[in-house]
Short mmCIF file of C-alpha atoms in Angstrom, two decimals:
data_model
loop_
_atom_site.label_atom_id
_atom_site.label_comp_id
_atom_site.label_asym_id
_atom_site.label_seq_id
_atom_site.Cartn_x
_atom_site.Cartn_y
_atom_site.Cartn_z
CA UNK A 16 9.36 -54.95 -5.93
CA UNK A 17 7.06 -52.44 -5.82
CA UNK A 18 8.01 -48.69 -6.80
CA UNK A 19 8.26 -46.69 -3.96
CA UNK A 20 7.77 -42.17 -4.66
CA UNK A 21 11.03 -40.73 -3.53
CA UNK A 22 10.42 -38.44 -0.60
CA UNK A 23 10.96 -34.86 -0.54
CA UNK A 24 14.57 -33.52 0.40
CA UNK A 25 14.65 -31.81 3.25
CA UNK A 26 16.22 -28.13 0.75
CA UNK A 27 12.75 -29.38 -1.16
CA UNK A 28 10.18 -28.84 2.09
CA UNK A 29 12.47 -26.10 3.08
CA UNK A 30 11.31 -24.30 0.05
CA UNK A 31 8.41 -25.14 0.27
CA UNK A 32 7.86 -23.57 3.67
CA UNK A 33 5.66 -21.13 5.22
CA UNK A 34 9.02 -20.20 6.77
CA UNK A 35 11.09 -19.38 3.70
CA UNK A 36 7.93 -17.56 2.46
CA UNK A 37 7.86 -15.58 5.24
CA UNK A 38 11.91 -15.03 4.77
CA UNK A 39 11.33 -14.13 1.34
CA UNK A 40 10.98 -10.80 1.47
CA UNK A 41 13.75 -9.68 3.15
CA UNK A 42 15.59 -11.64 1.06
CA UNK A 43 14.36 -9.99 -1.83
CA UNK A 44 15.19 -6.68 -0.17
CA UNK A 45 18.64 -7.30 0.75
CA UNK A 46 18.98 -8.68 -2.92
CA UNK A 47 17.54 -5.11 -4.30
CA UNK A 48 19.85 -3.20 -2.44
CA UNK A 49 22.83 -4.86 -2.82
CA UNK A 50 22.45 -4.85 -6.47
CA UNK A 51 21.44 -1.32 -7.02
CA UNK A 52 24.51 -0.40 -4.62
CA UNK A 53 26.68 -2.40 -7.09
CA UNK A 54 25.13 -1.05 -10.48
CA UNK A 55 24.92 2.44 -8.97
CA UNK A 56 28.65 2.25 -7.71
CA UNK A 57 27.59 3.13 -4.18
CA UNK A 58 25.77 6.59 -5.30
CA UNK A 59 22.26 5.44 -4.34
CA UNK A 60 23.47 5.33 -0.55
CA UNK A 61 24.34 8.60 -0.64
CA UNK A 62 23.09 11.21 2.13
CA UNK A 63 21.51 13.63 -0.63
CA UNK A 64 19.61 9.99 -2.37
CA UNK A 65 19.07 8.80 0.77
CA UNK A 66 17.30 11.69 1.96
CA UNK A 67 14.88 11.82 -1.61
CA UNK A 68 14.56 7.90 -1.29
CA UNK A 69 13.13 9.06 2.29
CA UNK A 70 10.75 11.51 0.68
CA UNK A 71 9.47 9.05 -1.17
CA UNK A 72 8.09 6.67 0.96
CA UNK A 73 6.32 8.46 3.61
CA UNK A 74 3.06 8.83 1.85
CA UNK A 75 3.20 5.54 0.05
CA UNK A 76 3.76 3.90 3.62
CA UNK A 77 0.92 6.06 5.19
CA UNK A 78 -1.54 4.83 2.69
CA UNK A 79 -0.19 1.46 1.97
CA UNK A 80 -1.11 1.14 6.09
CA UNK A 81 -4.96 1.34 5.20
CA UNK A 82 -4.54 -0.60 2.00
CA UNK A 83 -2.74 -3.53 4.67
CA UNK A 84 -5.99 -4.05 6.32
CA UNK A 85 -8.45 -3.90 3.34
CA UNK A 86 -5.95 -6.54 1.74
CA UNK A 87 -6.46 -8.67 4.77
CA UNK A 88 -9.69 -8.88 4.18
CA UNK A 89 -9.26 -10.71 1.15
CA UNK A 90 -10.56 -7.11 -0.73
CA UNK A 91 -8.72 -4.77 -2.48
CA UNK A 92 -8.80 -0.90 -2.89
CA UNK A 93 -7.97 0.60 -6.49
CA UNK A 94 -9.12 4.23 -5.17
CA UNK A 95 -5.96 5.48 -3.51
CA UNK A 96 -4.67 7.89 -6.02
CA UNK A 97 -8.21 9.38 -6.48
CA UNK A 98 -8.55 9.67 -2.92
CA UNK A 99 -5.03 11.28 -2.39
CA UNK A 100 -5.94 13.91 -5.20
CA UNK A 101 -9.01 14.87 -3.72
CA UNK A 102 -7.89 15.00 -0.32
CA UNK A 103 -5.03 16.60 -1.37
CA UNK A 104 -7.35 19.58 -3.28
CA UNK A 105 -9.25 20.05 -0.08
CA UNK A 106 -6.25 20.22 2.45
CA UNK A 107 -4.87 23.26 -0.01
CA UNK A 108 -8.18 25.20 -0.40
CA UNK A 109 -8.42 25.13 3.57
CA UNK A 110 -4.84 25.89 4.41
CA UNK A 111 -5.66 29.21 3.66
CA UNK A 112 -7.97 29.46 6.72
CA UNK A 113 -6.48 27.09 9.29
CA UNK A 114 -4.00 24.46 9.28
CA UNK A 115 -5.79 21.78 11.59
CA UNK A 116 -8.89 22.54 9.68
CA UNK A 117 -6.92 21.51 6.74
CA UNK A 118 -5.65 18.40 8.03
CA UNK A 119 -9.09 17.94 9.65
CA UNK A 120 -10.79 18.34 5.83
CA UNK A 121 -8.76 16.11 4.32
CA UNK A 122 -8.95 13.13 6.71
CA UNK A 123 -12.86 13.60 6.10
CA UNK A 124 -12.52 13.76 3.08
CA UNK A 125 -10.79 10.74 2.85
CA UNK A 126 -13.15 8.74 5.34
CA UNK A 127 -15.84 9.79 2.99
CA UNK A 128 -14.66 8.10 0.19
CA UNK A 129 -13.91 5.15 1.89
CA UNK A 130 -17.41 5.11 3.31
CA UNK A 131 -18.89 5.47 -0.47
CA UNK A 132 -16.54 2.31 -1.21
CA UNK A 133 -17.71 0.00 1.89
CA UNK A 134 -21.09 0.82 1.58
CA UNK A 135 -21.76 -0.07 -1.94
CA UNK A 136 -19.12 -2.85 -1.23
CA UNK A 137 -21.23 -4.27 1.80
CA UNK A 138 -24.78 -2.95 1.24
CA UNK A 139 -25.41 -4.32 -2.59
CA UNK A 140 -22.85 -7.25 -2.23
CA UNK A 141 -20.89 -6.23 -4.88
CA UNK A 142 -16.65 -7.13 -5.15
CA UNK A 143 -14.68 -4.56 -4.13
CA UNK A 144 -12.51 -4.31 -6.84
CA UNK A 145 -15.62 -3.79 -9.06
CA UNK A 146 -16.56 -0.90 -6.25
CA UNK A 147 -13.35 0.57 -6.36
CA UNK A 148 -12.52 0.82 -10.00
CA UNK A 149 -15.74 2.51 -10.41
CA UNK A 150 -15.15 4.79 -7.75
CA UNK A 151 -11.53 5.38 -8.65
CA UNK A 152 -13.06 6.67 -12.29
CA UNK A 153 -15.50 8.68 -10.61
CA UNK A 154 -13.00 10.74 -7.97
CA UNK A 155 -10.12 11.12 -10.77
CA UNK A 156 -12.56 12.96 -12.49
CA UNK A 157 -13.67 15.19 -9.68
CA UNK A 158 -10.11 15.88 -9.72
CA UNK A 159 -9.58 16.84 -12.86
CA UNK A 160 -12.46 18.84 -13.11
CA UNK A 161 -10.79 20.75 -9.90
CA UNK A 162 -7.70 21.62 -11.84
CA UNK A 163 -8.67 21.91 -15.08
CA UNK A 164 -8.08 26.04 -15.13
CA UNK A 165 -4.67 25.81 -12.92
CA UNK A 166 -2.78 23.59 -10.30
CA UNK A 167 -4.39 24.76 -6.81
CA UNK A 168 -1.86 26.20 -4.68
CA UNK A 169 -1.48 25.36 -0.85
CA UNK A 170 -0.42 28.18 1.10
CA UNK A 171 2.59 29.40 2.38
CA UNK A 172 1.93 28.42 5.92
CA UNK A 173 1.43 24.39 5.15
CA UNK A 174 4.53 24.73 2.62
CA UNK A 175 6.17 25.91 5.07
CA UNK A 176 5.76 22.51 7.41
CA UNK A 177 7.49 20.69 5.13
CA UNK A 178 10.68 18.91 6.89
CA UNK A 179 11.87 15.64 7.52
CA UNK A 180 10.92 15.88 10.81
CA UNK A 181 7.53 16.11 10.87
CA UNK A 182 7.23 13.59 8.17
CA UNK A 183 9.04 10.89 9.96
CA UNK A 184 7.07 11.11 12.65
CA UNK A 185 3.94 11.24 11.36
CA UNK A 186 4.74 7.71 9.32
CA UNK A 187 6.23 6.42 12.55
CA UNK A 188 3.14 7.19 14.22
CA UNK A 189 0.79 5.87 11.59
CA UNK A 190 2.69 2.43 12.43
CA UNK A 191 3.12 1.89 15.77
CA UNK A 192 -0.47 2.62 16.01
CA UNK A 193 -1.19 0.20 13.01
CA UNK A 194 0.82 -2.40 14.70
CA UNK A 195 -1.09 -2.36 18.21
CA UNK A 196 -4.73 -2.97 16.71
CA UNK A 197 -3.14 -4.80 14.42
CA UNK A 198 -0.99 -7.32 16.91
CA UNK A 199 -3.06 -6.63 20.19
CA UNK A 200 -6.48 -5.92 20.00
CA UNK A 201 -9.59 -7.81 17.92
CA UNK A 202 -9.53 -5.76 15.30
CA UNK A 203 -6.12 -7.36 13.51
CA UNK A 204 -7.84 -11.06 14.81
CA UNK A 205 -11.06 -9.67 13.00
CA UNK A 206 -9.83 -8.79 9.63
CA UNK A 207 -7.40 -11.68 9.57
CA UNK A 208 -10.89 -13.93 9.96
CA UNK A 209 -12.50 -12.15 7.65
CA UNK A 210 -10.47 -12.96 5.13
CA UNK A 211 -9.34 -16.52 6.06
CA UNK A 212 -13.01 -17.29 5.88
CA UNK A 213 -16.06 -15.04 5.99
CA UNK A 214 -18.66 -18.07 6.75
CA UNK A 215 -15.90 -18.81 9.44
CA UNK A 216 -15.75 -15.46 10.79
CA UNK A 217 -19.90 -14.85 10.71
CA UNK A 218 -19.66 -18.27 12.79
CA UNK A 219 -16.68 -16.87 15.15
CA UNK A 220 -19.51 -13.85 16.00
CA UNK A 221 -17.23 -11.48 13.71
CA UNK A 222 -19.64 -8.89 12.28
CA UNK A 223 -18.01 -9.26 9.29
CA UNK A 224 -19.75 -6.82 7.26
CA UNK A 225 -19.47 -3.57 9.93
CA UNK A 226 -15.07 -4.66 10.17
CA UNK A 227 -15.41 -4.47 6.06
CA UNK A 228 -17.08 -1.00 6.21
CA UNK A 229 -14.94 0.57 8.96
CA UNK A 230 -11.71 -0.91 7.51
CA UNK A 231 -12.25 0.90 4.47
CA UNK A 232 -13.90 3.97 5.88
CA UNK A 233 -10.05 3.94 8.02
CA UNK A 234 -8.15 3.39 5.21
CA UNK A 235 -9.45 5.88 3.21
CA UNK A 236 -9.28 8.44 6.69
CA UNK A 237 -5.44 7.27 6.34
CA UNK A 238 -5.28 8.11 2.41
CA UNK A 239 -6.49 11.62 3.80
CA UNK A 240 -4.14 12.02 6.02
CA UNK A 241 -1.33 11.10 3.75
CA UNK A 242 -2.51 13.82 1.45
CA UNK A 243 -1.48 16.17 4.09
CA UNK A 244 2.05 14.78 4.02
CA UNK A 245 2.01 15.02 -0.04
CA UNK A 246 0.66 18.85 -0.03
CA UNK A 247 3.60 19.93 2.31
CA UNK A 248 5.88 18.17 -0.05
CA UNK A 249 4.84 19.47 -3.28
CA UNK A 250 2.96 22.90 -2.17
CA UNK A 251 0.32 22.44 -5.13
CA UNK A 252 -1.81 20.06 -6.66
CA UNK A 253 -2.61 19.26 -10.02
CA UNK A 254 -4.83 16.74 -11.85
CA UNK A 255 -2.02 13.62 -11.77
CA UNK A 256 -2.07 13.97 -8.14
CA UNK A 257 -1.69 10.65 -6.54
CA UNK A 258 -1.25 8.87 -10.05
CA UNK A 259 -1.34 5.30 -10.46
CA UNK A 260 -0.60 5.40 -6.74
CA UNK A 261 -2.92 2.80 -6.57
CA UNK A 262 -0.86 0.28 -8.80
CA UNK A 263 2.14 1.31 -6.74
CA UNK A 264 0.57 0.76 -3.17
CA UNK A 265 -0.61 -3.18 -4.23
CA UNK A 266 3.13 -3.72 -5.68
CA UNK A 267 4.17 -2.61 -2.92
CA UNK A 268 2.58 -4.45 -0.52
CA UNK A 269 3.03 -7.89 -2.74
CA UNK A 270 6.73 -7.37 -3.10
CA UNK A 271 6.64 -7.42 0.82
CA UNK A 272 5.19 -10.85 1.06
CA UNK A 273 1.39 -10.60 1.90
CA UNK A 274 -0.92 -12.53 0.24
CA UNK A 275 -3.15 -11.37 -2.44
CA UNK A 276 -5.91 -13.97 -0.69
CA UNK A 277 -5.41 -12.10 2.88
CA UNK A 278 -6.31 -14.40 5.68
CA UNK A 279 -3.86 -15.45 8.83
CA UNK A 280 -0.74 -15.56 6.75
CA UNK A 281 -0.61 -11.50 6.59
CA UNK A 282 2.43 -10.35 8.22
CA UNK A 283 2.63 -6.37 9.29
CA UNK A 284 6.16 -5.98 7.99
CA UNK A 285 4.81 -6.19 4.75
CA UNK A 286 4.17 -2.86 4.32
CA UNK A 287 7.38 -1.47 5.75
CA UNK A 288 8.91 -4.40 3.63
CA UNK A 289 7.18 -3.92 0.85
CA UNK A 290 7.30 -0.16 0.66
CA UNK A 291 11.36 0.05 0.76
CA UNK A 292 11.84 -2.47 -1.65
CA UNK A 293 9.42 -0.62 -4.24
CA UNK A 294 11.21 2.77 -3.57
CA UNK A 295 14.98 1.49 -3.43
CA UNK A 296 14.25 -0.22 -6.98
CA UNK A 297 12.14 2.46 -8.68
CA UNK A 298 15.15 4.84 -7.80
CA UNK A 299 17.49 2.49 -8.83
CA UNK A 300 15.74 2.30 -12.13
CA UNK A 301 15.67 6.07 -12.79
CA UNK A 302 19.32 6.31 -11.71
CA UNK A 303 20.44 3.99 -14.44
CA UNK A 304 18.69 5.80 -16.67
CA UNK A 305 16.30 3.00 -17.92
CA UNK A 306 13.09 4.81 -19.84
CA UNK A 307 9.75 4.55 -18.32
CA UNK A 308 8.60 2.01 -20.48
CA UNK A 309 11.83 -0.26 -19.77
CA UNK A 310 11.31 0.42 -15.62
CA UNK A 311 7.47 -0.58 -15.81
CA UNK A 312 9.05 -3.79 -17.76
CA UNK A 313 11.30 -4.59 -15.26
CA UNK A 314 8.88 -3.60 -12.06
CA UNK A 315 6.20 -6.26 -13.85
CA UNK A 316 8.59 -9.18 -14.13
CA UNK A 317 9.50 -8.48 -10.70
CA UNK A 318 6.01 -8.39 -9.37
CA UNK A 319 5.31 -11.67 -11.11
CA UNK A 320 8.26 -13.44 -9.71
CA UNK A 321 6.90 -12.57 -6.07
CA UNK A 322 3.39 -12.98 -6.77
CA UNK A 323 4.25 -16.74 -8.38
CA UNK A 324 6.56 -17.49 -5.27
CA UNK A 325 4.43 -16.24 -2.46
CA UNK A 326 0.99 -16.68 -3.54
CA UNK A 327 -1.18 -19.50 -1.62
CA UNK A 328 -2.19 -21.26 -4.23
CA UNK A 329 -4.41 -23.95 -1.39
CA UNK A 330 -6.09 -20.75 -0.62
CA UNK A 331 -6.86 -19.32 -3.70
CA UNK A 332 -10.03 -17.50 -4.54
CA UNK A 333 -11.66 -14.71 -6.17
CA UNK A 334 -11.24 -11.52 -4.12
CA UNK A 335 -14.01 -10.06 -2.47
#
């Protein structure tokens, strides 16, 4: 008799699904909270932790918005703490003439960065993680150069903005925003091609190199903007400003589900996903009173474990 392969069980293809990938992530939240509830003995929770757990994502989610769309794309963006630095040095040295200039300066400021990253990104072919590591090297040192005498203070008048308030709704506008182009207009169907395919999308009439230069000219507009949040927060800037920000933004964003490849399978509440789950466990973390070095041990093995159960692996390629 010949030897017939046993089929899958149907647990097996479950598993196996683009459905429990797409469940995975809130899975993995509701996992991270219950357990830091548990080893915490409820404290985390808290109204005074959950007010500093809020304080800690609104930035992160601001930026990790932009950083959504240039992942999409199939690219990546290792400039966000350089950009959040700078941006942040320019929004306090103009707060002490006007507080929509300010904003206004460090949105710019922002854009312009992300401009200097598209266009050498687009213009000489090069990847963008090649682009960006470069440029993040480049603007950390414009930073430090900044602060090298003394932090630069913001003034009293942008300090005194700071409040949940504002804050919230700021993020909450970021999103909805975010969501609509994303969801309902050709810009989210644009930068999903993009990354599915960019012979595809040049086919598909997607000026694929003028969506890669605006989404990262937006994105870094978005880092800019975030830098306004983080200057009200912490009233002056010094050179670790925005910090391996970077690292935490594409942790982030994996721990929510989306792909490293980009393309179709990109889901929005990755970022909001993402961003929560990153916070709830670094906090955690600290209030077990794990050292750094153990907490970066324990965010890597989590990061793998996500990254080896969401990752396409039919999809796989180099990033852009």
């Amino acid at each position: 008799m010949a030897h017939r392969d046993k089929e899958p069980s149907k647990l097996s293809l479950f598993l196996n699904s683009d459905l429990f990938k797409g469940l995975l992530p809130f899975i993995g939240l509701v996992v991270i909270l219950v357990v830091m509830y548990y080893l915490t003995n409820g404290r985390i929770f808290q109204p005074k932790r959950l007010r500093l757990l809020l304080s800690q994502v609104y930035y992160p989610m601001i930026v990790a918005t932009g950083v959504f769309f240039i992942m999409t794309l199939g690219s990546i963006d290792f400039t966000e703490g350089s950009t959040l630095g700078v941006a942040s040095i320019v929004i306090s040295m103009l707060s002490f003439y006007n507080i929509p200039l300010a904003i206004i300066g460090g949105i710019l400021t922002g854009a312009a960065i992300g401009a200097i990253n598209g266009f050498f990104h687009v213009k000489f072919k090069l990847q963008s993680f090649i682009v960006t590591i470069c440029t993040m090297y480049l603007f950390r040192g414009v930073c430090a150069y900044m602060t090298t005498e003394t932090a630069i203070p913001a003034s009293a008048a942008i300090k005194a903005l700071d409040s949940d308030a504002l804050k919230i709704s700021i993020t909450v506008a970021v999103l909805l925003v975010a969501f609509f182009l994303f969801k309902f207009t050709r810009i989210g169907n644009d930068v999903k091609a993009v990354g599915s395919g960019e012979t595809a999308a040049v086919f598909s009439g997607v000026k694929t190199d003028k969506v890669k230069f605006l989404t990262f000219v937006v994105a870094g507009a978005l880092t800019g903007l975030a830098a306004f949040v983080n200057v009200i927060k912490v009233g002056s800037i010094t050179a670790t400003a925005g910090n391996q920000l970077e690292t935490q933004i594409l942790i982030s964003l994996v721990l929510g589900g989306l792909p490293i490849t980009g393309g179709a399978k990109v889901r929005f509440s990755n970022i909001i996903v993402g961003t929560s789950m990153y916070t709830v466990l670094n906090n955690g973390l600290v209030m077990l009173g794990f050292e750094s070095a153990t907490q970066q041990l324990i965010k890597g093995i989590v990061f793998l474990i996500f990254v080896a159960l969401t990752i396409d692996r039919k999809a796989l390629k180099v990033i852009k």
